[in-house]
mmCIF file of C-alpha atoms in Angstrom:
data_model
loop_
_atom_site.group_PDB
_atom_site.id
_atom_site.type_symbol
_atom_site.label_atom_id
_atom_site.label_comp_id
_atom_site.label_asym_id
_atom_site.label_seq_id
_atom_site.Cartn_x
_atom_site.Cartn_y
_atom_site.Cartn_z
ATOM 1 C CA UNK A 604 -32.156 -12.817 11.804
ATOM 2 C CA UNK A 605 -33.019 -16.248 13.197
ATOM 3 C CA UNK A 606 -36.045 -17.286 11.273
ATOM 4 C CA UNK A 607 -36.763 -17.183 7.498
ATOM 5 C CA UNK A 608 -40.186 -18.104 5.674
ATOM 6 C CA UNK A 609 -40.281 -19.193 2.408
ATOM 7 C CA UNK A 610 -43.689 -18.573 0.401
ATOM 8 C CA UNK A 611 -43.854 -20.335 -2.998
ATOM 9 C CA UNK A 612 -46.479 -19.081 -5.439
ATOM 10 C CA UNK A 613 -47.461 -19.429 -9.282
ATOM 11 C CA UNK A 614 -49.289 -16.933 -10.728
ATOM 12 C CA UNK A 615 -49.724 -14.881 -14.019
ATOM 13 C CA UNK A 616 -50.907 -11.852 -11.858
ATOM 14 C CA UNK A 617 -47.863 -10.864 -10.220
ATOM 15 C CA UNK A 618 -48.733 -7.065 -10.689
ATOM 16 C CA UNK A 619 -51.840 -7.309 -8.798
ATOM 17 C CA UNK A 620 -49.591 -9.837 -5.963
ATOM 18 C CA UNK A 621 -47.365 -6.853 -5.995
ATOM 19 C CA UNK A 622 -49.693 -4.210 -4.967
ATOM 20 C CA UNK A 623 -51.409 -6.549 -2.829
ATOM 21 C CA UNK A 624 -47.991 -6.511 -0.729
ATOM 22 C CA UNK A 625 -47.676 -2.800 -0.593
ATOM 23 C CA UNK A 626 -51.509 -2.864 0.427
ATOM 24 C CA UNK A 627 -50.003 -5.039 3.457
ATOM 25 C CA UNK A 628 -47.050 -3.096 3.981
ATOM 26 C CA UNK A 629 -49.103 0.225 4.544
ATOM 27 C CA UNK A 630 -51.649 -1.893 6.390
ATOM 28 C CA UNK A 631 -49.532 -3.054 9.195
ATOM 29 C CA UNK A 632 -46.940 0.099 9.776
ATOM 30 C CA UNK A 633 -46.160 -0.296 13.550
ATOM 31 C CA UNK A 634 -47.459 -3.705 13.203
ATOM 32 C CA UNK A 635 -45.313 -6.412 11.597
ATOM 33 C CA UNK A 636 -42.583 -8.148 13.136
ATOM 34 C CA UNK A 637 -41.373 -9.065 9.751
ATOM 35 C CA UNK A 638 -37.933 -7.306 9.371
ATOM 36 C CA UNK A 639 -37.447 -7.533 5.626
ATOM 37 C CA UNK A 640 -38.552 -9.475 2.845
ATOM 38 C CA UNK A 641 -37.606 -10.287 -0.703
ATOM 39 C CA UNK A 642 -39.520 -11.636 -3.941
ATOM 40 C CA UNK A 643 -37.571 -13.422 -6.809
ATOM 41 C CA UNK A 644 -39.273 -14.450 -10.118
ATOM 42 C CA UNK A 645 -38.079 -18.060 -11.451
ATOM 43 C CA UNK A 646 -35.643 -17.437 -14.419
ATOM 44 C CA UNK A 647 -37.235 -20.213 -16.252
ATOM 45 C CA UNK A 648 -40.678 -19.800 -15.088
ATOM 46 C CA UNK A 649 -42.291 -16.215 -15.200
ATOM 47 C CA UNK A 650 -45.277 -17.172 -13.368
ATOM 48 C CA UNK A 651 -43.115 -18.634 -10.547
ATOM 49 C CA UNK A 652 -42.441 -16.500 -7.523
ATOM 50 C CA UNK A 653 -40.430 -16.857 -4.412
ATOM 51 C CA UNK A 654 -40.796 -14.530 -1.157
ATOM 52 C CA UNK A 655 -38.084 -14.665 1.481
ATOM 53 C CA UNK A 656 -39.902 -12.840 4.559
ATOM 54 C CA UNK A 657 -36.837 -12.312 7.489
ATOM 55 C CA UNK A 658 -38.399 -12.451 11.393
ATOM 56 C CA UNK A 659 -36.088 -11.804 14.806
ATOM 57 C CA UNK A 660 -37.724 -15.137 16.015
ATOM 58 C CA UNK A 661 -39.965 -17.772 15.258
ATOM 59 C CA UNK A 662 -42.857 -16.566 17.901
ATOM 60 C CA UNK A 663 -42.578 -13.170 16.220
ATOM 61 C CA UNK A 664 -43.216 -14.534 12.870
ATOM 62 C CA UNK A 665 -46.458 -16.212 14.594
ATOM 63 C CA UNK A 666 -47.034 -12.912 16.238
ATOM 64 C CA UNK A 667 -46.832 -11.444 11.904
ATOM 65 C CA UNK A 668 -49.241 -14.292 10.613
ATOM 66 C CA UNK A 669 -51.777 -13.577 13.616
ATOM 67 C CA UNK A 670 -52.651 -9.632 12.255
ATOM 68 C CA UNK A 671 -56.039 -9.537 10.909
ATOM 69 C CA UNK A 672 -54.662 -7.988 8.347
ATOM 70 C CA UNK A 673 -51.663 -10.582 7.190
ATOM 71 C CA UNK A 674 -55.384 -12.555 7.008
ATOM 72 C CA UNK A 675 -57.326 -10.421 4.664
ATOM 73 C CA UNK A 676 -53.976 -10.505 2.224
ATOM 74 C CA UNK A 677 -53.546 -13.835 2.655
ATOM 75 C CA UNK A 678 -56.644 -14.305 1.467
ATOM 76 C CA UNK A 679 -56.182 -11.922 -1.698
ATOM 77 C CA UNK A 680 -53.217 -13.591 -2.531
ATOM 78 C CA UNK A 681 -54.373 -17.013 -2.908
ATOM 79 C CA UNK A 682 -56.771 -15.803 -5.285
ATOM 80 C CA UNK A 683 -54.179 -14.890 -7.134
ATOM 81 C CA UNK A 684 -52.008 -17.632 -7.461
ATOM 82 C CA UNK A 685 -52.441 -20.027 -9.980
ATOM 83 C CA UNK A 686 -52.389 -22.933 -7.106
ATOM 84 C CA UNK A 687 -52.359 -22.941 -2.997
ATOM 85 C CA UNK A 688 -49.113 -21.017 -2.377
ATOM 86 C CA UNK A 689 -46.457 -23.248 0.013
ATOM 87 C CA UNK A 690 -44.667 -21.896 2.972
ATOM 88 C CA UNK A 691 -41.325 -23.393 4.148
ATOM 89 C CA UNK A 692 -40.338 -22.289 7.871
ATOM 90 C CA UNK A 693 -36.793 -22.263 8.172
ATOM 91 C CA UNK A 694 -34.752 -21.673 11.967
ATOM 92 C CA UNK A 695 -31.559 -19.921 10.071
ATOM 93 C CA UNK A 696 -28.345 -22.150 11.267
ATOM 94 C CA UNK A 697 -25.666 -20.234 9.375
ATOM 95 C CA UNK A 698 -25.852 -16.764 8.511
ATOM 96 C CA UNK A 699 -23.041 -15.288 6.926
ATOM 97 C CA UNK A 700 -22.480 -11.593 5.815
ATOM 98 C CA UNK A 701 -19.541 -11.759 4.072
ATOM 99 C CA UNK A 702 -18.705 -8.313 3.516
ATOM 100 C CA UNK A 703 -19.694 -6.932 7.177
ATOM 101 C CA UNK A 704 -16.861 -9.721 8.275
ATOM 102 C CA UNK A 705 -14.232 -8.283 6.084
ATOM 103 C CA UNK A 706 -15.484 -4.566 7.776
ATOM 104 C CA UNK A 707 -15.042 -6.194 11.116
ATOM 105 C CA UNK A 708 -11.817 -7.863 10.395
ATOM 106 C CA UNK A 709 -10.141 -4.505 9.016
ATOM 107 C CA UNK A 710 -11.267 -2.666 12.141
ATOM 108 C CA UNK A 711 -10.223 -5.099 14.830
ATOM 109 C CA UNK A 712 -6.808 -5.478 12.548
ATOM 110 C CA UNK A 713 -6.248 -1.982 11.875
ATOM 111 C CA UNK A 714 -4.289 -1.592 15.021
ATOM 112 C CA UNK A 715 -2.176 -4.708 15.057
ATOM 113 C CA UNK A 716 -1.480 -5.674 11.338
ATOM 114 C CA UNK A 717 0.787 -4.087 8.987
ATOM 115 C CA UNK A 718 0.134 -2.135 6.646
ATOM 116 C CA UNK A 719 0.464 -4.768 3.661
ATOM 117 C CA UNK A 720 -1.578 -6.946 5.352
ATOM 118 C CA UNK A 721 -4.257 -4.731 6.288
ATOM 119 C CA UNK A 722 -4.851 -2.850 2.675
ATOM 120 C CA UNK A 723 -4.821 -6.334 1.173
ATOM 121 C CA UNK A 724 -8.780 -6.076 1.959
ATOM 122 C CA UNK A 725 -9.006 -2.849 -0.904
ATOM 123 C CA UNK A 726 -8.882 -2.794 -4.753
ATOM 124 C CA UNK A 727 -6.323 -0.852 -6.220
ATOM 125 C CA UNK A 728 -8.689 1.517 -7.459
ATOM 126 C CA UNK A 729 -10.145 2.224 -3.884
ATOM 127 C CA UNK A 730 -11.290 5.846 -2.646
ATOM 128 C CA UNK A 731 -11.461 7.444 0.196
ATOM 129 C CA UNK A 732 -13.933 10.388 1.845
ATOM 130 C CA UNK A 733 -12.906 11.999 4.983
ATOM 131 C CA UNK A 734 -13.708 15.649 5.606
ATOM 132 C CA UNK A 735 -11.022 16.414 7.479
ATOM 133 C CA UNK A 736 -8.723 16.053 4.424
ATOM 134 C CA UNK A 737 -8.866 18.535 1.700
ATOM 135 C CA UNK A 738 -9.802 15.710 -0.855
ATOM 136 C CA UNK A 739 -10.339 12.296 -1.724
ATOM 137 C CA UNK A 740 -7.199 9.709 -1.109
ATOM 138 C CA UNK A 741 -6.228 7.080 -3.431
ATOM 139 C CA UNK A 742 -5.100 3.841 -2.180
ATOM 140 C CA UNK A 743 -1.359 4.747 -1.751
ATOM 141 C CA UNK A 744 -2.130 8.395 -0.092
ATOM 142 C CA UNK A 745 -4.678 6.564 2.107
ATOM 143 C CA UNK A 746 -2.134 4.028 3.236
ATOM 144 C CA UNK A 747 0.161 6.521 4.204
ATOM 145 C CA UNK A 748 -2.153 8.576 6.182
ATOM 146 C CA UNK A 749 -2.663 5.098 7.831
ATOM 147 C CA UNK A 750 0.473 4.746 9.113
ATOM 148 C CA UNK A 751 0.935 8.157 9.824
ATOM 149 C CA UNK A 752 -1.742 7.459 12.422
ATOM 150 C CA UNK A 753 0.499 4.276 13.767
ATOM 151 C CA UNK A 754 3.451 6.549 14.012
ATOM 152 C CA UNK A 755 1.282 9.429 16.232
ATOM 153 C CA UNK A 756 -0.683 6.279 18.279
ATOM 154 C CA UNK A 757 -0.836 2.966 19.676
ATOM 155 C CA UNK A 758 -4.529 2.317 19.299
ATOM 156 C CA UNK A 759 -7.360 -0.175 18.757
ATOM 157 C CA UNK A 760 -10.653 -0.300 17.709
ATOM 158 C CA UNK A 761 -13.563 -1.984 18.677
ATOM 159 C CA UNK A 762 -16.239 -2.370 16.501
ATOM 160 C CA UNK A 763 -19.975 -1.338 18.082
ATOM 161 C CA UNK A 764 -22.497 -2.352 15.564
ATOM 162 C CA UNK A 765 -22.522 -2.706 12.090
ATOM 163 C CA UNK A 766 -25.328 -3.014 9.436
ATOM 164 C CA UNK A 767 -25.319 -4.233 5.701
ATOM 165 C CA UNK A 768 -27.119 -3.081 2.452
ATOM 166 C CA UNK A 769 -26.630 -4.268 -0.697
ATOM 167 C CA UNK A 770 -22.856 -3.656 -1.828
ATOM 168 C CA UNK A 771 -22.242 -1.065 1.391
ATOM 169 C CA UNK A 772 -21.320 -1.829 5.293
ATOM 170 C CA UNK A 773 -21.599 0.356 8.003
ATOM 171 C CA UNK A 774 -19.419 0.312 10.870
ATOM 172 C CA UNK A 775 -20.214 2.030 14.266
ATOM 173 C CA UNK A 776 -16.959 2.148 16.088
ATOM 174 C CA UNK A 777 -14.787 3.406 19.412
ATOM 175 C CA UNK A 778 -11.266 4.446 18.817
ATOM 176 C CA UNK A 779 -8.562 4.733 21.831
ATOM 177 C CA UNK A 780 -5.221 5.138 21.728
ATOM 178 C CA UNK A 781 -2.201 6.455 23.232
ATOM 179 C CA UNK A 782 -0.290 9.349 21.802
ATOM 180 C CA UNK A 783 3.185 8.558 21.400
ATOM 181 C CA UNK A 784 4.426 10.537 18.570
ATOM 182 C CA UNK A 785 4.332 13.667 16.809
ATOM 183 C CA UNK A 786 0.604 14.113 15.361
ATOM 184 C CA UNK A 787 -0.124 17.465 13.095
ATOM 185 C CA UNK A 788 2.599 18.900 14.621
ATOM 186 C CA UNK A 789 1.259 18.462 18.171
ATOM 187 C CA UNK A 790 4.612 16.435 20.230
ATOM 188 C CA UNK A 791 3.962 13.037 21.947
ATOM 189 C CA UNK A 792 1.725 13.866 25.505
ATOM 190 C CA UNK A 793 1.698 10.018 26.512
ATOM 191 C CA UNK A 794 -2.127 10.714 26.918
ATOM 192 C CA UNK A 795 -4.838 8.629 26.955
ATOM 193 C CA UNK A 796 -7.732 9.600 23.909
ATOM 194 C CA UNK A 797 -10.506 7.909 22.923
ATOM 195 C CA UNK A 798 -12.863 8.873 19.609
ATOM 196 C CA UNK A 799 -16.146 7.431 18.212
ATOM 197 C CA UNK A 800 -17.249 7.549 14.472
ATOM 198 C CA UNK A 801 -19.046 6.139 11.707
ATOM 199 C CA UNK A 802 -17.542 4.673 8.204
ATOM 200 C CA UNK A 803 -19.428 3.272 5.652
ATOM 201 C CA UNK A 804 -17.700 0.823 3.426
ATOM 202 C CA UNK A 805 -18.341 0.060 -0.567
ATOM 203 C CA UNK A 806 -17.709 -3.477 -1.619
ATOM 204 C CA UNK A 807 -16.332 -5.295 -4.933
ATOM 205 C CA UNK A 808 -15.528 -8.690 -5.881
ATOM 206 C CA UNK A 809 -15.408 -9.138 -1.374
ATOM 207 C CA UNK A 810 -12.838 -6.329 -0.832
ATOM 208 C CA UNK A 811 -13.526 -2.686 0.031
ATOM 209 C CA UNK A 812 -13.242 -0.707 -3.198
ATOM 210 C CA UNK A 813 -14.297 3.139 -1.305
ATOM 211 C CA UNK A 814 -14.914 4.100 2.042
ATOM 212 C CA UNK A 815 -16.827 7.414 3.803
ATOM 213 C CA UNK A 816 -15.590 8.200 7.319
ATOM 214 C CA UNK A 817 -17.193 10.877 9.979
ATOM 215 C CA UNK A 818 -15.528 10.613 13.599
ATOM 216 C CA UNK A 819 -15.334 12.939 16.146
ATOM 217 C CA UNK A 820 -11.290 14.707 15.365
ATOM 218 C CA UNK A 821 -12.433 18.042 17.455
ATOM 219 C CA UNK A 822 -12.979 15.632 20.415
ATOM 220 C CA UNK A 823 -9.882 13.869 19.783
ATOM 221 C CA UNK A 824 -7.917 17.386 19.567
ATOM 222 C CA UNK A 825 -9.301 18.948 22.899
ATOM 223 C CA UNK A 826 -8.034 15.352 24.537
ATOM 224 C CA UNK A 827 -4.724 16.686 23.252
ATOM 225 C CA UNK A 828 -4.881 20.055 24.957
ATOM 226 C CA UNK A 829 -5.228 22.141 21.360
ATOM 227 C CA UNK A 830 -8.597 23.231 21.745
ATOM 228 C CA UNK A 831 -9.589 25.639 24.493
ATOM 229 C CA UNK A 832 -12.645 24.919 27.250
#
């Protein structure tokens, strides 16, 4: 996101507004540049409205306002506002997302902090989803699988993309290690593994309160010699 426009209405019509927008939406399917867009109703005002509309660029969001049909609503929705809507462009100069930073941080920590350190990021009450266990983990079984991990590898990750929505986080990442000690009874090999997967992250209060992991373990194993050609 680099560019944000604000569009300030009154109305007492909002429902009519509302399907107006989803008349625009439909409209301009493969379209629009906009990238995602918000309303908020005034707490102390019912008939005042705020739209936060999210473009990649500025010339993109001149690109969205040129469509013959961003026009024709534009159009519809000024005859529904009480008064000549106002639009604020704003170049975004800071754009934080605090909970993708605290994903981020636990990945690119994971393989140099300790353990302490690292799980200071989760409630107590966190829970844990990985299909290659028999069940869900609590906090203290999930830090000890953790460092059961440390014990078997040296290993890093590095974090490959990562989108946010609402209280979740997803992480796209690439695991490598070395394996150096005993893992599921397999003895050190000293080789060289890598693994990709996916974990989604739930959020409370800014630290990670349940997590959902898929990764690629049958890749990992045959890197280990256990699984045949």
């Amino acid at each position: 996101m680099t560019f944000v426009q604000l569009i300030d209405c009154r109305t007492s019509r909002f429902d009519e507004m509302d399907r107006l927008m989803d008349t625009w939406v439909e409209q301009t399917k493969g379209k629009r540049t906009a990238t995602h867009a918000v309303v908020g109703k005034d707490r102390s005002d019912g008939s005042h409205f705020v739209e936060i509309v999210e473009f990649p660029s500025y010339e993109e969001a001149m690109r969205n306002s040129g469509l013959p049909e961003t026009e024709r609503i534009f159009r519809g929705m000024v005859a529904l506002c009480d008064e000549m809507p106002t639009f604020t462009d704003l170049d975004v100069v800071r754009d934080e997302q605090l909970d993708t930073d605290v994903a981020r941080e636990f990945f690119e920590q994971a393989g140099r902090s300790g353990t302490a350190e690292l799980f200071e990021r989760f409630t107590e009450d966190y829970v844990d989803h990985d299909p290659a266990n028999p069940g869900d983990l609590r906090l203290a079984a999930a830090r000890e699988e953790y460092e059961g991990w440390r014990k078997s590898f040296v290993f890093t990750f590095r974090v490959d993309d990562q989108i946010a929505q609402g209280d979740r986080v997803c992480t796209r990442w690439t695991w490598a290690g070395k394996h150096t000690g005993d893992f599921l009874g397999i003895p050190a090999t000293g080789q060289n593994v890598t693994m990709t997967g996916t974990t989604w992250h739930r959020f409370r209060d800014g630290r990670i309160c349940e997590g959902w992991w898929q990764y690629d373990r049958a890749g990992l194993m045959e890197q280990l010699g256990v699984l045949g050609d």
